[in-house]
CSV table of C-alpha atoms in Angstrom, one decimal:
chain,number,residue,atom,x,y,z
J,14,MET,CA,18.0,-63.6,53.3
J,15,ALA,CA,18.3,-60.1,54.2
J,16,LYS,CA,21.4,-58.6,55.6
J,17,LYS,CA,21.3,-57.4,59.2
J,18,MET,CA,22.4,-54.1,60.8
J,19,MET,CA,22.8,-53.5,64.3
J,20,ILE,CA,22.6,-49.7,65.0
J,21,LEU,CA,23.6,-48.4,68.4
J,22,GLY,CA,21.1,-45.7,69.6
J,23,ALA,CA,17.3,-45.3,68.7
J,24,SER,CA,16.8,-41.6,69.6
J,25,ALA,CA,15.3,-39.2,67.2
J,26,LEU,CA,18.8,-38.0,66.1
J,27,GLN,CA,19.6,-41.9,64.9
J,28,VAL,CA,16.4,-42.2,63.1
J,29,PRO,CA,17.8,-40.9,59.7
J,30,ALA,CA,20.3,-43.5,59.9
J,31,ILE,CA,17.9,-46.2,60.6
J,32,LYS,CA,15.5,-45.2,57.6
J,33,LYS,CA,18.5,-45.2,55.3
J,34,ALA,CA,19.5,-48.8,56.5
J,35,LYS,CA,15.9,-50.1,56.2
J,36,GLU,CA,15.8,-48.2,52.6
J,37,MET,CA,19.0,-50.4,51.6
J,38,GLY,CA,17.0,-53.5,52.3
J,39,TYR,CA,18.7,-54.2,55.9
J,40,GLU,CA,16.9,-55.9,58.8
J,41,ILE,CA,17.3,-53.6,61.7
J,42,ILE,CA,18.5,-54.6,65.0
J,43,LEU,CA,18.0,-51.5,67.4
J,44,VAL,CA,19.9,-51.1,70.7
J,45,ASP,CA,18.9,-48.2,73.2
J,46,TYR,CA,18.4,-48.3,77.1
J,47,ASP,CA,15.1,-46.3,76.7
J,48,PRO,CA,12.1,-48.6,75.9
J,49,ASP,CA,10.2,-45.5,74.6
J,50,ALA,CA,13.0,-44.6,72.1
J,51,VAL,CA,11.2,-43.4,68.9
J,52,GLY,CA,13.5,-45.3,66.6
J,53,PHE,CA,12.3,-48.6,68.1
J,54,GLU,CA,9.2,-48.0,65.9
J,55,LEU,CA,11.2,-49.0,62.9
J,56,ALA,CA,13.3,-51.8,64.2
J,57,ASP,CA,12.9,-55.4,63.4
J,58,VAL,CA,14.4,-56.6,66.7
J,59,LYS,CA,14.4,-54.3,69.3
J,60,LEU,CA,17.1,-54.8,72.4
J,61,VAL,CA,16.6,-52.6,75.5
J,62,VAL,CA,20.2,-52.4,76.4
J,63,SER,CA,22.6,-49.8,77.1
J,64,THR,CA,24.6,-48.9,74.5
J,65,LEU,CA,27.3,-48.5,76.6
J,66,ASP,CA,27.3,-51.8,77.8
J,67,GLN,CA,30.0,-53.2,75.8
J,68,GLU,CA,29.8,-56.9,76.9
J,69,GLU,CA,26.1,-57.0,76.6
J,70,VAL,CA,25.9,-55.7,73.1
J,71,LEU,CA,28.6,-58.0,72.1
J,72,LYS,CA,26.4,-60.8,73.6
J,73,GLN,CA,23.4,-59.7,71.6
J,74,ALA,CA,25.5,-59.3,68.6
J,75,ARG,CA,26.8,-63.1,69.0
J,76,ILE,CA,22.9,-63.8,69.1
J,77,TYR,CA,21.6,-61.9,66.2
J,78,LYS,CA,24.8,-62.0,64.0
J,79,PRO,CA,24.5,-58.6,62.2
J,80,ASP,CA,26.5,-58.1,59.2
J,81,VAL,CA,27.1,-54.4,60.0
J,82,VAL,CA,27.4,-52.8,63.7
J,83,ILE,CA,27.4,-48.8,63.6
J,84,THR,CA,26.2,-46.0,65.5
J,85,SER,CA,25.2,-42.4,64.1
J,86,THR,CA,25.6,-39.3,66.3
J,87,SER,CA,26.5,-40.6,69.8
J,88,ASP,CA,29.9,-40.4,71.5
J,89,GLY,CA,29.8,-43.5,73.8
J,90,PRO,CA,28.4,-45.9,71.4
J,91,VAL,CA,31.5,-45.4,69.0
J,92,ARG,CA,33.5,-47.1,71.5
J,93,THR,CA,30.8,-49.8,71.8
J,94,ALA,CA,30.9,-50.5,68.1
J,95,ALA,CA,34.4,-50.5,67.6
J,96,TYR,CA,34.9,-53.0,70.5
J,97,VAL,CA,32.0,-55.5,69.2
J,98,ASN,CA,33.5,-55.2,65.7
J,99,GLU,CA,36.9,-56.2,66.9
J,100,LYS,CA,35.7,-58.9,69.0
J,101,LEU,CA,33.4,-60.3,66.1
J,102,GLY,CA,36.5,-60.2,63.9
J,103,LYS,CA,35.3,-57.6,61.5
J,104,GLN,CA,37.8,-55.1,60.0
J,105,PRO,CA,37.2,-51.7,62.0
J,106,ASP,CA,36.8,-48.5,60.5
J,107,LEU,CA,38.1,-47.1,63.9
J,108,SER,CA,40.0,-49.6,66.2
J,109,TYR,CA,38.9,-50.0,69.7
J,110,GLU,CA,42.2,-48.2,71.0
J,111,ASP,CA,41.7,-45.4,68.8
J,112,SER,CA,37.9,-45.0,69.5
J,113,LEU,CA,39.2,-44.0,73.2
J,114,CYS,CA,40.8,-41.2,71.6
J,115,ALA,CA,37.8,-40.2,69.7
J,116,THR,CA,35.4,-40.3,72.5
J,117,ILE,CA,37.5,-39.7,75.9
J,118,LYS,CA,38.9,-35.9,76.0
J,119,SER,CA,42.0,-37.0,77.9
J,120,TYR,CA,42.9,-39.7,75.6
J,121,MET,CA,42.1,-37.5,72.7
J,122,ARG,CA,44.4,-34.4,74.2
J,123,GLU,CA,47.2,-37.1,74.7
J,124,ARG,CA,46.7,-38.2,71.1
J,125,LEU,CA,46.7,-34.8,69.5
J,126,LYS,CA,49.7,-33.6,71.5
J,127,GLU,CA,51.8,-36.5,70.4
J,128,CYS,CA,50.8,-35.7,66.8
J,129,HIS,CA,51.5,-31.9,67.2
J,130,VAL,CA,47.9,-30.9,66.6
J,131,PRO,CA,47.4,-27.4,67.9
J,132,ILE,CA,45.6,-27.6,71.0
J,133,PRO,CA,45.0,-25.6,74.5
J,134,GLN,CA,47.3,-26.2,77.6
J,135,TYR,CA,45.4,-28.8,79.7
J,136,PHE,CA,45.7,-30.9,82.7
J,137,VAL,CA,44.0,-34.2,83.4
J,138,VAL,CA,42.8,-34.6,86.9
J,139,SER,CA,41.3,-37.2,89.2
J,140,ASN,CA,40.9,-35.8,92.5
J,141,GLU,CA,40.7,-32.5,94.3
J,142,LYS,CA,44.3,-32.0,94.9
J,143,GLU,CA,45.1,-32.4,91.2
J,144,PHE,CA,42.4,-30.1,90.2
J,145,GLN,CA,43.6,-27.3,92.7
J,146,ASN,CA,47.2,-27.9,91.3
J,147,ALA,CA,46.0,-27.3,87.8
J,148,VAL,CA,43.9,-24.2,88.7
J,149,GLN,CA,47.0,-22.7,90.3
J,150,ALA,CA,49.1,-23.8,87.2
J,151,LEU,CA,47.2,-22.0,84.6
J,152,GLN,CA,47.7,-18.3,84.3
J,153,GLY,CA,44.3,-16.9,83.1
J,154,ASP,CA,40.8,-18.2,82.4
J,155,MET,CA,40.2,-21.8,82.2
J,156,ILE,CA,37.6,-24.3,81.4
J,157,VAL,CA,36.3,-27.2,83.5
J,158,LYS,CA,34.7,-30.1,81.8
J,159,PRO,CA,34.5,-33.9,82.1
J,160,ALA,CA,36.5,-36.0,80.4
J,161,ASP,CA,33.9,-38.5,78.6
J,162,ASN,CA,30.6,-36.5,78.3
J,163,ALA,CA,29.0,-34.4,75.6
J,164,GLY,CA,26.3,-31.6,75.1
J,165,SER,CA,28.0,-29.1,77.2
J,166,ARG,CA,27.2,-31.1,80.3
J,167,GLY,CA,29.4,-30.3,83.3
J,168,VAL,CA,31.2,-27.5,81.2
J,169,VAL,CA,32.1,-24.3,83.5
J,170,LEU,CA,34.3,-21.3,83.0
J,171,ILE,CA,36.4,-20.3,85.8
J,172,LYS,CA,37.9,-16.9,85.6
J,173,LYS,CA,41.3,-16.0,87.2
J,174,ASP,CA,43.1,-12.7,87.4
J,175,ALA,CA,46.5,-13.7,86.5
J,176,GLU,CA,48.3,-11.2,88.7
J,177,SER,CA,46.5,-12.0,91.9
J,178,GLY,CA,45.7,-15.3,91.6
J,179,LYS,CA,42.0,-15.0,92.6
J,180,THR,CA,39.1,-16.9,90.7
J,181,GLN,CA,35.6,-16.3,89.9
J,182,PRO,CA,33.9,-18.3,91.3
J,183,GLU,CA,35.7,-18.4,94.4
J,184,ASP,CA,34.7,-21.9,95.7
J,185,THR,CA,36.4,-23.5,92.5
J,186,LEU,CA,35.9,-27.2,94.4
J,187,ALA,CA,32.3,-26.7,93.8
J,188,VAL,CA,33.0,-26.1,89.9
J,189,TYR,CA,35.1,-29.5,90.2
J,190,GLU,CA,32.3,-31.4,92.0
J,191,TYR,CA,29.6,-30.4,89.5
J,192,SER,CA,31.8,-31.4,86.3
J,193,LYS,CA,32.8,-34.5,88.0
J,194,SER,CA,29.2,-35.5,88.5
J,195,ASN,CA,28.8,-35.3,84.9
J,196,SER,CA,31.8,-37.5,84.1
J,197,ARG,CA,31.2,-41.4,83.8
J,198,ASN,CA,34.7,-42.1,84.7
J,199,GLY,CA,35.3,-39.5,87.2
J,200,VAL,CA,38.2,-37.7,85.2
J,201,VAL,CA,37.8,-34.1,84.6
J,202,MET,CA,39.8,-31.9,82.3
J,203,VAL,CA,41.0,-28.3,83.0
J,204,GLU,CA,42.1,-26.6,80.2
J,205,GLU,CA,43.2,-22.9,79.0
J,206,PHE,CA,40.3,-20.9,77.9
J,207,MET,CA,40.6,-20.0,74.1
J,208,GLU,CA,39.3,-16.7,73.2
J,209,GLY,CA,37.5,-16.6,69.8
J,210,GLU,CA,34.6,-17.8,67.7
J,211,GLU,CA,34.0,-21.6,67.2
J,212,VAL,CA,33.2,-23.5,64.3
J,213,SER,CA,32.6,-27.2,63.7
J,214,VAL,CA,33.6,-29.2,60.6
J,215,GLU,CA,31.6,-32.0,58.9
J,216,ALA,CA,33.8,-34.5,57.1
J,217,MET,CA,33.9,-37.9,55.8
J,218,THR,CA,36.9,-40.1,55.6
J,219,VAL,CA,37.3,-42.9,53.1
J,220,ASN,CA,40.1,-45.2,53.0
J,221,GLY,CA,42.1,-42.7,55.3
J,222,GLU,CA,41.5,-39.7,53.0
J,223,THR,CA,39.4,-37.0,54.7
J,224,THR,CA,37.1,-34.7,52.6
J,225,VAL,CA,35.7,-31.7,54.4
J,226,VAL,CA,32.0,-31.3,53.5
J,227,THR,CA,31.2,-28.1,55.1
J,228,ILE,CA,32.2,-25.8,58.0
J,229,THR,CA,29.4,-24.6,60.3
J,230,ASP,CA,29.5,-21.4,62.4
J,231,LYS,CA,28.2,-21.8,66.2
J,232,LEU,CA,26.4,-19.7,68.4
J,233,THR,CA,26.6,-20.4,71.9
J,234,THR,CA,25.3,-18.9,75.5
J,235,PRO,CA,27.7,-16.6,77.4
J,236,PRO,CA,30.1,-18.0,80.0
J,237,PRO,CA,30.0,-19.9,82.3
J,238,TYR,CA,28.1,-23.0,80.5
J,239,PHE,CA,28.6,-22.5,76.5
J,240,VAL,CA,25.4,-24.2,75.5
J,241,GLU,CA,25.0,-24.1,71.6
J,242,LEU,CA,22.1,-22.0,70.6
J,243,GLY,CA,22.5,-22.0,66.8
J,244,HIS,CA,24.6,-23.6,63.9
J,245,THR,CA,24.9,-21.9,60.5
J,246,GLU,CA,26.0,-23.1,57.1
J,247,PRO,CA,28.2,-22.3,55.1
J,248,SER,CA,30.7,-20.7,57.4
J,249,ARG,CA,31.1,-17.0,56.7
J,250,HIS,CA,34.7,-16.7,57.7
J,251,PRO,CA,37.2,-15.6,55.1
J,252,ALA,CA,38.6,-18.2,52.6
J,253,LYS,CA,42.1,-18.3,54.0
J,254,LEU,CA,40.9,-19.1,57.6
J,255,GLN,CA,38.3,-21.7,56.3
J,256,GLU,CA,41.5,-23.5,54.5
J,257,GLN,CA,43.4,-23.3,57.8
J,258,ILE,CA,40.4,-25.0,59.6
J,259,ARG,CA,40.3,-27.6,57.0
J,260,GLU,CA,43.8,-28.4,57.3
J,261,ILE,CA,43.9,-28.6,61.1
J,262,THR,CA,40.8,-30.8,60.9
J,263,LYS,CA,42.4,-33.3,58.7
J,264,GLN,CA,45.5,-33.4,60.9
J,265,ALA,CA,43.2,-34.2,64.1
J,266,VAL,CA,41.2,-37.0,62.1
J,267,ALA,CA,44.4,-38.6,61.0
J,268,ALA,CA,45.8,-38.5,64.5
J,269,ILE,CA,42.9,-40.5,65.6
J,270,ARG,CA,43.5,-42.9,62.7
J,271,LEU,CA,40.0,-43.1,61.3
J,272,GLN,CA,40.0,-45.1,58.2
J,273,ASN,CA,36.4,-44.8,57.0
J,274,GLY,CA,33.5,-42.9,58.5
J,275,PRO,CA,32.2,-39.3,59.3
J,276,SER,CA,33.6,-37.0,61.9
J,277,HIS,CA,32.5,-33.9,63.7
J,278,THR,CA,35.3,-31.6,64.8
J,279,GLU,CA,35.1,-28.6,67.0
J,280,VAL,CA,37.7,-25.7,66.3
J,281,LYS,CA,38.3,-22.5,68.2
J,282,LEU,CA,39.6,-19.6,66.2
J,283,THR,CA,42.0,-18.0,68.5
J,284,LYS,CA,44.6,-15.1,67.9
J,285,ASN,CA,47.3,-17.8,67.5
J,286,GLY,CA,45.5,-19.4,64.8
J,287,PRO,CA,42.7,-22.5,64.8
J,288,LYS,CA,43.0,-25.0,67.6
J,289,ILE,CA,41.0,-28.1,68.2
J,290,VAL,CA,38.5,-28.2,70.9
J,291,GLU,CA,37.6,-31.7,70.4
J,292,LEU,CA,36.6,-34.1,67.6
J,293,ALA,CA,34.2,-37.1,67.3
J,294,ALA,CA,34.2,-39.9,65.1
J,295,ARG,CA,30.8,-39.6,64.3
J,296,LEU,CA,28.1,-37.5,62.7
J,297,GLY,CA,27.4,-34.0,64.1
J,298,GLY,CA,24.5,-34.0,66.3
J,299,ASP,CA,21.9,-31.0,66.8
J,300,PHE,CA,20.5,-31.8,63.3
J,301,ILE,CA,23.6,-30.3,61.8
J,302,THR,CA,24.3,-33.4,59.5
J,303,SER,CA,20.8,-34.8,59.4
J,304,ARG,CA,19.4,-31.5,58.4
J,305,LEU,CA,21.6,-28.5,57.7
J,306,VAL,CA,24.2,-30.4,55.5
J,307,PRO,CA,21.9,-31.5,53.2
J,308,LEU,CA,19.8,-28.4,53.1
J,309,SER,CA,23.0,-26.3,52.3
J,310,THR,CA,24.9,-28.7,50.2
J,311,GLY,CA,22.7,-31.1,48.9
J,312,VAL,CA,25.1,-33.9,50.3
J,313,ASP,CA,23.6,-36.7,52.3
J,314,MET,CA,26.1,-37.3,55.0
J,315,VAL,CA,23.8,-39.5,57.1
J,316,GLY,CA,23.1,-41.8,53.9
J,317,ASN,CA,26.6,-41.7,53.0
J,318,SER,CA,27.7,-42.9,56.4
J,319,VAL,CA,25.7,-45.9,56.2
J,320,ILE,CA,26.7,-46.7,52.7
J,321,LEU,CA,30.2,-46.3,53.9
J,322,ALA,CA,29.9,-48.7,56.7
J,323,THR,CA,28.4,-51.3,54.3
J,324,GLY,CA,31.3,-51.0,51.9
J,325,GLY,CA,29.5,-48.9,49.2
J,326,GLN,CA,30.6,-45.8,47.3
J,327,VAL,CA,29.7,-42.4,48.7
J,328,GLU,CA,29.1,-39.2,46.9
J,329,LEU,CA,30.5,-36.1,48.7
J,330,ALA,CA,30.5,-33.6,45.9
J,331,LYS,CA,28.2,-30.5,46.7
J,332,LYS,CA,25.0,-30.2,44.4
J,333,TRP,CA,24.5,-26.6,45.6
J,334,ASP,CA,25.7,-23.6,47.9
J,335,LYS,CA,22.6,-22.3,50.0
J,336,GLY,CA,22.2,-21.1,53.5
J,337,ALA,CA,20.8,-23.2,56.4
J,338,ALA,CA,20.4,-22.5,60.1
J,339,ILE,CA,19.2,-23.8,63.3
J,340,ARG,CA,18.3,-21.7,66.1
J,341,PHE,CA,17.3,-23.3,69.5
J,342,ILE,CA,14.9,-21.9,72.0
J,343,SER,CA,16.8,-21.3,75.3
J,344,GLY,CA,15.0,-21.8,78.8
J,345,GLU,CA,14.6,-20.1,82.0
J,346,SER,CA,14.5,-21.4,85.6
J,347,GLY,CA,11.0,-22.2,86.5
J,348,THR,CA,7.7,-24.0,85.6
J,349,ILE,CA,6.7,-23.4,82.1
J,350,LYS,CA,2.9,-22.0,81.8
J,351,GLN,CA,2.5,-21.6,78.3
J,352,ILE,CA,4.9,-21.9,75.0
J,353,THR,CA,3.1,-20.3,71.9
J,354,VAL,CA,4.1,-20.6,68.4
J,355,PRO,CA,2.2,-18.0,66.1
J,356,LYS,CA,0.7,-19.9,63.3
J,357,GLU,CA,1.7,-17.3,60.9
J,358,VAL,CA,5.4,-18.2,61.2
J,359,TYR,CA,4.9,-21.6,59.9
J,360,GLY,CA,4.3,-19.8,56.5
J,361,PHE,CA,7.3,-17.5,56.4
J,362,PRO,CA,9.8,-18.0,53.6
J,363,GLY,CA,12.4,-20.5,54.1
J,364,ILE,CA,11.2,-22.1,57.3
J,365,GLU,CA,11.8,-25.8,57.1
J,366,GLU,CA,10.7,-26.8,60.7
J,367,ILE,CA,9.7,-25.7,64.2
J,368,VAL,CA,9.7,-28.2,66.9
J,369,LEU,CA,9.0,-27.9,70.6
J,370,TYR,CA,10.5,-30.2,73.1
J,371,ASN,CA,8.6,-29.0,76.2
J,372,LYS,CA,5.1,-28.1,77.0
J,373,ALA,CA,3.0,-26.3,79.8
J,374,GLY,CA,3.6,-27.8,83.3
J,375,ASP,CA,7.4,-28.7,82.3
J,376,THR,CA,10.0,-27.6,84.7
J,377,SER,CA,12.9,-25.5,82.9
J,378,ASN,CA,16.4,-25.4,84.8
J,379,GLY,CA,17.8,-22.4,82.7
J,380,THR,CA,20.2,-23.5,80.1
J,381,LYS,CA,23.3,-25.3,81.4
J,382,SER,CA,23.3,-28.2,78.7
J,383,SER,CA,21.9,-28.9,75.5
J,384,ASN,CA,19.4,-31.0,77.4
J,385,ASP,CA,17.9,-27.7,78.6
J,386,ARG,CA,16.9,-26.1,75.4
J,387,LEU,CA,13.1,-26.0,74.6
J,388,GLY,CA,12.9,-26.4,70.9
J,389,HIS,CA,14.3,-25.4,67.8
J,390,VAL,CA,13.8,-23.5,64.3
J,391,ILE,CA,15.5,-24.5,61.0
J,392,ALA,CA,15.5,-22.0,58.2
J,393,THR,CA,17.2,-21.9,54.6
J,394,GLY,CA,18.0,-19.0,52.6
J,395,LYS,CA,19.9,-17.9,49.6
J,396,ASP,CA,23.2,-17.6,52.0
J,397,ALA,CA,23.9,-18.3,55.4
J,398,LYS,CA,23.1,-14.7,56.6
J,399,GLU,CA,19.6,-14.9,55.2
J,400,ALA,CA,18.9,-18.3,56.7
J,401,PHE,CA,20.1,-17.3,60.1
J,402,GLU,CA,18.1,-14.1,60.0
J,403,ARG,CA,14.9,-16.0,59.2
J,404,ALA,CA,15.5,-18.8,61.9
J,405,THR,CA,16.1,-15.6,64.2
J,406,GLU,CA,13.0,-13.9,63.3
J,407,VAL,CA,10.7,-16.8,64.1
J,408,LEU,CA,12.4,-17.6,67.3
J,409,ASN,CA,12.0,-14.1,68.6
J,410,ARG,CA,8.2,-14.7,68.0
J,411,ILE,CA,8.0,-17.7,69.9
J,412,SER,CA,6.5,-16.8,73.5
J,413,VAL,CA,7.7,-18.9,76.7
J,414,ILE,CA,5.6,-17.8,79.9
J,415,TYR,CA,6.7,-19.0,83.2
J,416,GLU,CA,4.5,-19.5,86.4
J,417,GLU,CA,5.0,-16.9,88.9
J,418,LYS,CA,7.4,-17.8,91.7
């Protein structure tokens, strides 16, 4: 009888993990709230259930009796998987208590602070009065963001003149309401804005020992929304700084007590050294671990994460050292009249993939979160610089025309 694996999430980003599990001979039980999720085509059992509904997922797990319960690239389901595994009596790779620290930013900040991991000054607020007090307490610019969301949703910069105390925008309560509207639990974080470039760290922990596979350089939109528009591997930062990034990442992963599994940690490179933005006990999204990591290193992090979840041995040694980059198409506000990708760019050197998420007639809301991006280009090269330049050249040739307002 085939073993069963329950995978929480059936979106396109989860498909590589689903395929790997099927390749390993598992019967796949897929859970997703969206009945049209692309991964359902690969399911042996299709369950249209929210991956955040812990009790319903537990109920279904007791019915179908999976040998393994995992998720791949989403934060919320990390909590659900930990909860279900504990209730089923399975040895968790991350306890439910620790999963809260890996997925809810307020819990995460408290745990990292307790463990003396470098982080920004922060406040956890649940109402307007607490929010205004936090804004007054912070001396310079600050970031406002939901405590339990991802993809730059609800993230806004407030600029503050340290001497006069005046803020931009002046209506800070509107910022609070916007951020709170993107928070599932109603909790909002107000944090010191950290100046500096940002990287992410793709790592795998086995029996409590963390191996950094690679460091990814990020490209984001200007303030106030900080939407990620590109990722490039390997990092081009100096070797000494990269070693500091690896060290702080290992400290953060140890703080949340991950025993086995992947992690994706975001680090800001400040004038006072690297500081943790946030970390996730899952694979990196945005095609970082599904496409960029194997293209740049030869390491199959998706496959390894599935193998590790089943108790197997993983291979994390790099097979090569190449460049890989993804660039996202940013949108403007308006109705899309036409998106054109010139045919010749498909034959350009190093172009691995060109994908459009939108079509003529769709409405674009600008680029306030990762959901607003219109498509992507993935490219490879002999190094990170060449890969980035190739992806950017194709991106610049893609035309997006909007209806006249």
